[in-house]
PDB file of C-alpha atoms and ligand atoms in Angstrom:
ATOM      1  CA  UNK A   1      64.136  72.735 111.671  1.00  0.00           C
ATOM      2  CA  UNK A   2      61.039  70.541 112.070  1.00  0.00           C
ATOM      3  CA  UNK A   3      57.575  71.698 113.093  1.00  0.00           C
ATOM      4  CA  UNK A   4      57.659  69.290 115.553  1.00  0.00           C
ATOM      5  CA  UNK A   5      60.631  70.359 117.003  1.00  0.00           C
ATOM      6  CA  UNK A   6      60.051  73.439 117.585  1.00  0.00           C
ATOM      7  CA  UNK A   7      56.559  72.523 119.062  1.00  0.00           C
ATOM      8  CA  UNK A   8      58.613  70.658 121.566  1.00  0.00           C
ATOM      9  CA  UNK A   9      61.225  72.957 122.604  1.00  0.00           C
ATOM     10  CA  UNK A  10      58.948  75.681 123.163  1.00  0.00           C
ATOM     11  CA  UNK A  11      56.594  73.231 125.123  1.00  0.00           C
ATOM     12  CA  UNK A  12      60.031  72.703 127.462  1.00  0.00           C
ATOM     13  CA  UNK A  13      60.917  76.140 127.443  1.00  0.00           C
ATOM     14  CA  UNK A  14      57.507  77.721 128.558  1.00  0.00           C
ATOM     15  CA  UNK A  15      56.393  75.035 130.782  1.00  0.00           C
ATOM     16  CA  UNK A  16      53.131  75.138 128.999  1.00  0.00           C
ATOM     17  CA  UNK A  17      51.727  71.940 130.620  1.00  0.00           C
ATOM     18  CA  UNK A  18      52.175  73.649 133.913  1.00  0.00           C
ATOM     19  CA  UNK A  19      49.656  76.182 133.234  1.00  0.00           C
ATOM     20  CA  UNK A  20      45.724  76.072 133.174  1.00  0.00           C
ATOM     21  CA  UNK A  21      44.511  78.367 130.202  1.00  0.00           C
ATOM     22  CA  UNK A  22      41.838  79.443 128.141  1.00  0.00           C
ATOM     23  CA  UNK A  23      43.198  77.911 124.949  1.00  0.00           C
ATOM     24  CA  UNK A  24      45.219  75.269 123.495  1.00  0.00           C
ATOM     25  CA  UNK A  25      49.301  76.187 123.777  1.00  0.00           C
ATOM     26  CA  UNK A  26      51.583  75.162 121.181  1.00  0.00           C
ATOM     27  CA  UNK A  27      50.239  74.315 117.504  1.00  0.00           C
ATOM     28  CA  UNK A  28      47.182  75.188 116.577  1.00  0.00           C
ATOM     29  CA  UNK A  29      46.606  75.064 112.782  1.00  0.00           C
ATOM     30  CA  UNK A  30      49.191  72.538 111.563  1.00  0.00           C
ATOM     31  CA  UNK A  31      50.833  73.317 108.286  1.00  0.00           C
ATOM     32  CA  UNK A  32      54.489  72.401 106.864  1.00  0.00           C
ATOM     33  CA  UNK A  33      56.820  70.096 108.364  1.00  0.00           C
ATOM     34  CA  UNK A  34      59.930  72.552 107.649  1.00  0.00           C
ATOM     35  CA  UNK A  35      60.121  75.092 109.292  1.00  0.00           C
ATOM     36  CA  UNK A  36      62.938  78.574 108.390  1.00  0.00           C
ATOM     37  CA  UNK A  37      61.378  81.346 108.927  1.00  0.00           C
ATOM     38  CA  UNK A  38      59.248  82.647 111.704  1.00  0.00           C
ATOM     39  CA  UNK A  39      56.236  85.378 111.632  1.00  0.00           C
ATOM     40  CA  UNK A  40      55.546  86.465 115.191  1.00  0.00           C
ATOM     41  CA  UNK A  41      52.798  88.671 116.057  1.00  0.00           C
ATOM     42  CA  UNK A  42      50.443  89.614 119.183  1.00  0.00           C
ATOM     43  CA  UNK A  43      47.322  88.468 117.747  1.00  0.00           C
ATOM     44  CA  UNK A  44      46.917  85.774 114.829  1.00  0.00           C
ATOM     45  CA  UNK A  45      44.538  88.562 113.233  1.00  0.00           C
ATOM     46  CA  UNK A  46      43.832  88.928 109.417  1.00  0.00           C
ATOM     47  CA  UNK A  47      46.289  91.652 109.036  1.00  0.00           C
ATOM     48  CA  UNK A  48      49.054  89.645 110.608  1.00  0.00           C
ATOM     49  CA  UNK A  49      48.552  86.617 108.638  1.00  0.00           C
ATOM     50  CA  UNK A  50      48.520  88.400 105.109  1.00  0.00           C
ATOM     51  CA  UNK A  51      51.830  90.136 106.065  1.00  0.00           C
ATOM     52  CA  UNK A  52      53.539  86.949 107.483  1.00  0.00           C
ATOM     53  CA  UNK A  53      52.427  85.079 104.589  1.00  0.00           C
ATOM     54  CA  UNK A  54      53.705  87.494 102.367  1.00  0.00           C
ATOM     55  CA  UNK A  55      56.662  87.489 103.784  1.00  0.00           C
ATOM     56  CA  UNK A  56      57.257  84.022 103.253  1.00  0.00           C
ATOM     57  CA  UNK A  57      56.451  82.489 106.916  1.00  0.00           C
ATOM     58  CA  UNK A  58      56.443  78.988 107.684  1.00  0.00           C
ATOM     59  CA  UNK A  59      55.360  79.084 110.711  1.00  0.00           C
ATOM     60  CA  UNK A  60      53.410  82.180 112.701  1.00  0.00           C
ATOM     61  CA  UNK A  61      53.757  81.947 116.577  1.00  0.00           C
ATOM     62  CA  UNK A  62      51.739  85.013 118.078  1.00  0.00           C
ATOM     63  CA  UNK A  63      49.797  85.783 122.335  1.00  0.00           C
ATOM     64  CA  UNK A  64      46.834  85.594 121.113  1.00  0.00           C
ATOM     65  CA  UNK A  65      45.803  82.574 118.563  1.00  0.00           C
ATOM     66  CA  UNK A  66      42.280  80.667 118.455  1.00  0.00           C
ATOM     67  CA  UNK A  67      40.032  78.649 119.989  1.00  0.00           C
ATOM     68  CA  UNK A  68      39.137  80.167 123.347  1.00  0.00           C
ATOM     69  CA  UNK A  69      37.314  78.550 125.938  1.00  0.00           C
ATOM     70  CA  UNK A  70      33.602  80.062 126.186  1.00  0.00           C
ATOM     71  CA  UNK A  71      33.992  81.088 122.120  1.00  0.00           C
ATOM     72  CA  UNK A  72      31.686  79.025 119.803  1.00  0.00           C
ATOM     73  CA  UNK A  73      34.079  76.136 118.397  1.00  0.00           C
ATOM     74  CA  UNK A  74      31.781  76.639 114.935  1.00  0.00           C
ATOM     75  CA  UNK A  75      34.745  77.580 112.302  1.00  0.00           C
ATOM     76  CA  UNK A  76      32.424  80.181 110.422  1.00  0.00           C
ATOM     77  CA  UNK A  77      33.345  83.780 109.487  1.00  0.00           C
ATOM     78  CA  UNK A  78      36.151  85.125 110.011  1.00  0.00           C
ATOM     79  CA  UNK A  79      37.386  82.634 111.659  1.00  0.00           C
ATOM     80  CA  UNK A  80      36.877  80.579 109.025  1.00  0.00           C
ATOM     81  CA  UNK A  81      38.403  82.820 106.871  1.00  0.00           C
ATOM     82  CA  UNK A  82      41.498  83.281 108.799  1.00  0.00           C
ATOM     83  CA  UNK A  83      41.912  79.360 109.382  1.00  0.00           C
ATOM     84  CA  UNK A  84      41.297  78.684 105.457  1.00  0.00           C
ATOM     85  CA  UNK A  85      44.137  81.100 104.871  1.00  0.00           C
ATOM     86  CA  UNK A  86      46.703  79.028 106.879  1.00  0.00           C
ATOM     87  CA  UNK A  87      45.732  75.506 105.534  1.00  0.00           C
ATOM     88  CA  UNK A  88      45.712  76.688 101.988  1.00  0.00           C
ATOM     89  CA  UNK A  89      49.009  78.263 102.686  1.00  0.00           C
ATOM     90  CA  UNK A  90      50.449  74.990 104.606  1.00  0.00           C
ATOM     91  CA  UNK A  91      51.461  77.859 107.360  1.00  0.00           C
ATOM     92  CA  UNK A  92      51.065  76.584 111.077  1.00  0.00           C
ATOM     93  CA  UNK A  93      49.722  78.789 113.473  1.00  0.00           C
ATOM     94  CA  UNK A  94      51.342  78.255 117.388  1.00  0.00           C
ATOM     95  CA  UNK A  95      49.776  80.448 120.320  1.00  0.00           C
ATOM     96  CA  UNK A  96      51.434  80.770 123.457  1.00  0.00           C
ATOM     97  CA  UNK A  97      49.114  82.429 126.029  1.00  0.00           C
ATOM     98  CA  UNK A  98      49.358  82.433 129.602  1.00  0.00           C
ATOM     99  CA  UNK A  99      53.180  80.383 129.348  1.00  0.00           C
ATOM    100  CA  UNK A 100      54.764  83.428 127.340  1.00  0.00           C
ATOM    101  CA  UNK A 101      53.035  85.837 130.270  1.00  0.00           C
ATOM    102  CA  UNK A 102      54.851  84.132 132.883  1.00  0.00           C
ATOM    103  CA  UNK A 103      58.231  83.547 131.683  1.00  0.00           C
ATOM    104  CA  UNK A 104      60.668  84.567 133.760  1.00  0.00           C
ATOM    105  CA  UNK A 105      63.167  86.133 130.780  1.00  0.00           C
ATOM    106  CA  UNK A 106      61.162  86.407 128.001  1.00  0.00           C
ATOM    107  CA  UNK A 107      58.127  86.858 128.959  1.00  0.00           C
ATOM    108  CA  UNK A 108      55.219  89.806 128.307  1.00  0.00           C
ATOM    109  CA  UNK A 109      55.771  90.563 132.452  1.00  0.00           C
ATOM    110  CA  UNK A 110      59.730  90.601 132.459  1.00  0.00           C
ATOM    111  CA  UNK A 111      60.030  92.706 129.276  1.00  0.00           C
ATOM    112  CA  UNK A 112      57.540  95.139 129.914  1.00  0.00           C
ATOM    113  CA  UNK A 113      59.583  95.484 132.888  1.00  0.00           C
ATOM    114  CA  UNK A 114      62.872  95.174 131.807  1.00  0.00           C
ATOM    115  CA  UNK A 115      61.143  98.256 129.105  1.00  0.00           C
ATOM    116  CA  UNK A 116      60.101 100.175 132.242  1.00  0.00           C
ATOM    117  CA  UNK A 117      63.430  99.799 134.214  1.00  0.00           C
ATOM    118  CA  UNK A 118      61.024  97.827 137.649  1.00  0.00           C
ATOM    119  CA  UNK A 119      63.076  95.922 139.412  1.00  0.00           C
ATOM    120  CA  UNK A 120      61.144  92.354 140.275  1.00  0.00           C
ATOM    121  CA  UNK A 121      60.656  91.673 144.000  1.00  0.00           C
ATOM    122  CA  UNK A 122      58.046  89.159 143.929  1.00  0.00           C
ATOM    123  CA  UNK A 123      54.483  87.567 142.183  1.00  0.00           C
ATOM    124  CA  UNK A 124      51.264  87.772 142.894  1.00  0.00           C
ATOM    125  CA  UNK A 125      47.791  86.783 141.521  1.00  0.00           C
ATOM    126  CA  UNK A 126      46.123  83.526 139.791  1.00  0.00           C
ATOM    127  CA  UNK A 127      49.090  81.186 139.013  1.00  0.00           C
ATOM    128  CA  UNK A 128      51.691  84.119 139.688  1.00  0.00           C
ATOM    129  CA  UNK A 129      51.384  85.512 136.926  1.00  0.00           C
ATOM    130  CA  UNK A 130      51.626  89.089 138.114  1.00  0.00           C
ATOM    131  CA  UNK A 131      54.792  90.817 139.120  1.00  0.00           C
ATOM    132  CA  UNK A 132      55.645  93.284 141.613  1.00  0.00           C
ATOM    133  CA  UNK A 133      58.693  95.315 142.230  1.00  0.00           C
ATOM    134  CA  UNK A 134      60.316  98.801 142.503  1.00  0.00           C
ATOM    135  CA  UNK A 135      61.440 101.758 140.342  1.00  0.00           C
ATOM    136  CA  UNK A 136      64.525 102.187 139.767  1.00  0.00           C
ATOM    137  CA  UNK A 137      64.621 105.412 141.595  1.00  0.00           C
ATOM    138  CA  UNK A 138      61.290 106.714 142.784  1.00  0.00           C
ATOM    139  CA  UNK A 139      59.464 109.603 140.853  1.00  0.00           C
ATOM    140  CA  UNK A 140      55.659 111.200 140.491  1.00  0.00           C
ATOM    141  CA  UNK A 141      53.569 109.302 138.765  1.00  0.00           C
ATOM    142  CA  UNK A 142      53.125 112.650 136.223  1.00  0.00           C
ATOM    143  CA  UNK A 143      56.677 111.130 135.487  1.00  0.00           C
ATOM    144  CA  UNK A 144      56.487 107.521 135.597  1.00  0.00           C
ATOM    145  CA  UNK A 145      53.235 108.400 132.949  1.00  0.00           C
ATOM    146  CA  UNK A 146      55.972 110.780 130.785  1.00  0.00           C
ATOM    147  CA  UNK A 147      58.394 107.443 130.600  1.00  0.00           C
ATOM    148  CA  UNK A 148      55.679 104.818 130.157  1.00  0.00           C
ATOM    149  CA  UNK A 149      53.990 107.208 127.229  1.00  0.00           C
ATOM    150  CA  UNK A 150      57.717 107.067 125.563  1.00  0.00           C
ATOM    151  CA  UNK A 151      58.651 103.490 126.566  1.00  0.00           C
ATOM    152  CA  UNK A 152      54.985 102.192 124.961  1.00  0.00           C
ATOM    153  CA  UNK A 153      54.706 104.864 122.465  1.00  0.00           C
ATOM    154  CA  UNK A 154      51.121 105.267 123.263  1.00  0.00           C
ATOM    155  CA  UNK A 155      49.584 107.953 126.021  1.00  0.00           C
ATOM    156  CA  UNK A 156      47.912 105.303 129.016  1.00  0.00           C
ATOM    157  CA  UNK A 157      44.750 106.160 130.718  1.00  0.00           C
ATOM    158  CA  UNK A 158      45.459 107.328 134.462  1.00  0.00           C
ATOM    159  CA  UNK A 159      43.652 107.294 137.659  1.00  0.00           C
ATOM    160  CA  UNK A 160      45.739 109.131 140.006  1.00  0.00           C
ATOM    161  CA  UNK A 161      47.331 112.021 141.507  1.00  0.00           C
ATOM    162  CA  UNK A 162      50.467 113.308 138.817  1.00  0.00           C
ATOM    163  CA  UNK A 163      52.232 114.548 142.275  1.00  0.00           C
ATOM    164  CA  UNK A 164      52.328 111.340 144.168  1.00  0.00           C
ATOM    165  CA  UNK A 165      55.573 109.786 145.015  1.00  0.00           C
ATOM    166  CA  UNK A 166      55.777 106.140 143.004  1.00  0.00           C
ATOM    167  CA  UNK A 167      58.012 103.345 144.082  1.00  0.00           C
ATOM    168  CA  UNK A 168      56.652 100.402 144.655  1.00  0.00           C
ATOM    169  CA  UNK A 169      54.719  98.848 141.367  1.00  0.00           C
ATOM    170  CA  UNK A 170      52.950  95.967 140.293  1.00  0.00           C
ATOM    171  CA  UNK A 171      51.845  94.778 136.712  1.00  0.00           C
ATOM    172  CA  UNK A 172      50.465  92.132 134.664  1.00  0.00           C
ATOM    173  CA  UNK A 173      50.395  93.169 130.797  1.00  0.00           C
ATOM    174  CA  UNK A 174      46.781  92.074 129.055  1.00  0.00           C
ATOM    175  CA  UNK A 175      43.230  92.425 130.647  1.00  0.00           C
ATOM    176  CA  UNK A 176      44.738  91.690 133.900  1.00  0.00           C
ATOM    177  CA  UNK A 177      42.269  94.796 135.561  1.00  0.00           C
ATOM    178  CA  UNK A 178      40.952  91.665 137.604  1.00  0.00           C
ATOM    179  CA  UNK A 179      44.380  91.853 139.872  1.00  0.00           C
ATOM    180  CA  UNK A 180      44.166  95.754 141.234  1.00  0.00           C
ATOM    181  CA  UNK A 181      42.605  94.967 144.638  1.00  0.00           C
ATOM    182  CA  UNK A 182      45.554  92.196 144.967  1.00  0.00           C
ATOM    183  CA  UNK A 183      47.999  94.862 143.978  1.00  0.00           C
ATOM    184  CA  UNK A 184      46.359  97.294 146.308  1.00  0.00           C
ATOM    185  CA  UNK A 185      46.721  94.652 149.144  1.00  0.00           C
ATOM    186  CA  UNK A 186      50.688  93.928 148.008  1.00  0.00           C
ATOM    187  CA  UNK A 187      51.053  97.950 148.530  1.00  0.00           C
ATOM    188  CA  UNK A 188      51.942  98.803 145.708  1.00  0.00           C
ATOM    189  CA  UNK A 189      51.738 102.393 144.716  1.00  0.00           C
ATOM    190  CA  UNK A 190      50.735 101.955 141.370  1.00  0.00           C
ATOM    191  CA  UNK A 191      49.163  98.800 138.993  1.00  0.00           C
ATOM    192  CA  UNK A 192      50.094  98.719 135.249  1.00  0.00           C
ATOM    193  CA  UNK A 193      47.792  96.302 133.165  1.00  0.00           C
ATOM    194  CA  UNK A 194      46.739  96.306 129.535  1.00  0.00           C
ATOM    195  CA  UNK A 195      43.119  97.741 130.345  1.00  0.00           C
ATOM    196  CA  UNK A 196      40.463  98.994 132.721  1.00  0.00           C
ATOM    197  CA  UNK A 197      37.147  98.120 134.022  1.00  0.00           C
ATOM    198  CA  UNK A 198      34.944 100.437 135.402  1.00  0.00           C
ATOM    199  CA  UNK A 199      34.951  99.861 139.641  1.00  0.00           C
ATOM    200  CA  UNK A 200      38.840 100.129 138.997  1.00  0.00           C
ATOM    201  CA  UNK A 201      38.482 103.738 138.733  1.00  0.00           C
ATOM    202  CA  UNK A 202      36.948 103.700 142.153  1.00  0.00           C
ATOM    203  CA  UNK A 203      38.998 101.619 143.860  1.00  0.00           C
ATOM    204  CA  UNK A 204      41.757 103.723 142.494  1.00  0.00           C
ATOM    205  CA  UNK A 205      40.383 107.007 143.691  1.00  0.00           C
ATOM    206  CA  UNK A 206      39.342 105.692 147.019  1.00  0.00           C
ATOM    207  CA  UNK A 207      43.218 104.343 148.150  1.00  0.00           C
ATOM    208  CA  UNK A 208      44.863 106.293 146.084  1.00  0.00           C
ATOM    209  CA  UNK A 209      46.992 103.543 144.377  1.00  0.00           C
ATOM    210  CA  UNK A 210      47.190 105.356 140.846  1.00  0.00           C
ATOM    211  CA  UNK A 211      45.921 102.738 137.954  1.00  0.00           C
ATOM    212  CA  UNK A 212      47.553 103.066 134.743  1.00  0.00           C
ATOM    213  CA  UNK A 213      45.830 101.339 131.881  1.00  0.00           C
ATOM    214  CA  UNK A 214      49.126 101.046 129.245  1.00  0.00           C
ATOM    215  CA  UNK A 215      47.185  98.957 126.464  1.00  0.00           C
ATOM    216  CA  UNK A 216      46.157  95.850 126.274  1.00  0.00           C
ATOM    217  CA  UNK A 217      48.350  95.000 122.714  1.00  0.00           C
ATOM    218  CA  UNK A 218      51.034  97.762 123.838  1.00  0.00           C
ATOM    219  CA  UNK A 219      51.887  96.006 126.735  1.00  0.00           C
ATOM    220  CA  UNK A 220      51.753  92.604 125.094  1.00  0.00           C
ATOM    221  CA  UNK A 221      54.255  93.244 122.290  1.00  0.00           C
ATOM    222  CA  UNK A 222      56.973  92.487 123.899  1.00  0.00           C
ATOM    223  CA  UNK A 223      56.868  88.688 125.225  1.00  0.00           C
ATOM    224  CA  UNK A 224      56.652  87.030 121.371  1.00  0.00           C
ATOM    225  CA  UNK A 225      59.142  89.020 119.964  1.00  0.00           C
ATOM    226  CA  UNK A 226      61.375  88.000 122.767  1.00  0.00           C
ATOM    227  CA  UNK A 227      60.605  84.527 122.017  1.00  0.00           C
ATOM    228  CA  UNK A 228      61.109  84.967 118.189  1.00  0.00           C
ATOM    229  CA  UNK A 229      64.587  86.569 118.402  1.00  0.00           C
ATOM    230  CA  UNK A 230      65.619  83.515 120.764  1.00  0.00           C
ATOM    231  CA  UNK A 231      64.072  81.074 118.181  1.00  0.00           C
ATOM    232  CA  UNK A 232      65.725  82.487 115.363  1.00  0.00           C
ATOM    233  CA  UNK A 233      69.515  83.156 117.259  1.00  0.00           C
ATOM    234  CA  UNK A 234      68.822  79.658 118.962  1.00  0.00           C
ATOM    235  CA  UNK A 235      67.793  77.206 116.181  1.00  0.00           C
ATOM    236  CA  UNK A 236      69.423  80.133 113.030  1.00  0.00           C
ATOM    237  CA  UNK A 237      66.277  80.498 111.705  1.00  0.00           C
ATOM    238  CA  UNK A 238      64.499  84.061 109.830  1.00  0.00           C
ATOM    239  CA  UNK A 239      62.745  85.867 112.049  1.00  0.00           C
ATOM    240  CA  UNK A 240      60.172  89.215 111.855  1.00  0.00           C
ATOM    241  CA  UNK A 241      58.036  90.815 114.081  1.00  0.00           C
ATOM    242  CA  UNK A 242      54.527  92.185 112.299  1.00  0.00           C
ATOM    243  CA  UNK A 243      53.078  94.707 114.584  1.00  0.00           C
ATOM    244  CA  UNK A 244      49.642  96.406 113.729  1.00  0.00           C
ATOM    245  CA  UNK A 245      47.905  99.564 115.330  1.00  0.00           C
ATOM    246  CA  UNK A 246      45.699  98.182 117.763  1.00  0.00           C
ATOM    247  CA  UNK A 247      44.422 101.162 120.379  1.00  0.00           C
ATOM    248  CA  UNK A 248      42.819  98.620 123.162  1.00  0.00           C
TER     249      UNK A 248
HETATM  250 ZN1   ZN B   1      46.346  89.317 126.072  1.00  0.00          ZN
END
């Protein structure tokens, strides 16, 4: 397919004029015209570009691409290096940030829970892009933790008492720490983000809404593969995910 189709289908599909972000959504570093097979990745990092481009990619659509708002627009380092790579490459680069949060099937907040078997109820927070729902059945959140540790194959950081009953939950995958006291005032009994800040311990300790910090990429991997496989099933075109150890 063309570049420029698929630039505008996903611009249709996540509704990214609707949204006001930190950084440009849809293509970012402009490379071929023809595009077969798509790299997807969380962040457009070094590591992910040399695998996608070994791998043949014409196109590499990832969460988190350039250009932030507040950043230094300078293209030095590695920034520059990373940019250089693509262009000399003809490989675009297309970054769908707060769009691919938000979208209602394959979105970072309906896999992650779809993953953790929540059932949605409602949204809550800047632009609704947090969720909130239930548990499937309740359970202690020593439990919930057990499943979420499994589910995300990584251990989260917890503030909160193992024993306590959990069924109501909200979440917003990424550095979405900003939303507890919003999740707090929804009632939930426990808020899964990406990471934590330090007065969310406190607040944590002093309601006793448990806080579960699940990883910022962890909880983010889900969203752009979702979008890849539909890309590739959609429009028959190659698609692989390129994951990379990322601990935050
Ligand atoms: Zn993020």
């Amino acid at each position: 397919m063309l570049l420029d189709e698929l630039r505008d289908y996903n611009s249709s599909l996540l509704q990214t004029s609707l949204f006001k972000d930190y950084c440009p959504n849809g293509v970012q570093v402009e490379g071929r015209a023809e595009v077969g097979r798509i790299a997807t990745g969380v962040t457009a990092s070094q590591h992910v570009l040399d695998a996608a481009i070994a791998w043949g990619a014409d196109a590499i659509l990832v969460h988190h691409g350039y250009f932030w708002r507040n950043e230094d627009p300078a293209i030095t380092g590695i920034k520059k290096k990373r940019i250089a790579q693509l262009l000399h490459n003809d490989v675009s680069l297309l970054a769908y940030h707060l769009p691919l949060d938000a979208h209602p099937e394959l979105g970072n907040n309906a896999r992650l829970g779809k993953v953790l078997g929540l059932v949605e109820q409602g949204r809550f927070g800047e632009q609704n892009i947090a969720w909130s729902g239930m548990l499937s059945q309740p359970r202690t959140l020593a439990q919930f933790i057990r499943q979420i540790t499994h589910d995300l194959q990584r251990a989260p950081q917890v503030i909160g008492d193992g024993s306590k009953e959990i069924r109501k939950v909200a979440w917003c995958s990424g550095g979405a720490q900003g939303y507890f006291e919003e999740a707090v005032a929804q009632g939930a009994d426990a808020y899964i983000t990406g990471e934590i800040s330090e007065q969310n311990y406190h607040l944590a300790n002093e309601t006793g809404v448990a806080f579960i910090a699940a990883g910022h990429h962890a909880t983010e991997r889900f969203g752009i593969q979702a979008l890849g496989e539909h890309l590739a099933k959609r429009f028959n075109l190659e698609h692989r995910f390129f994951d990379q150890d990322n601990p935050v």
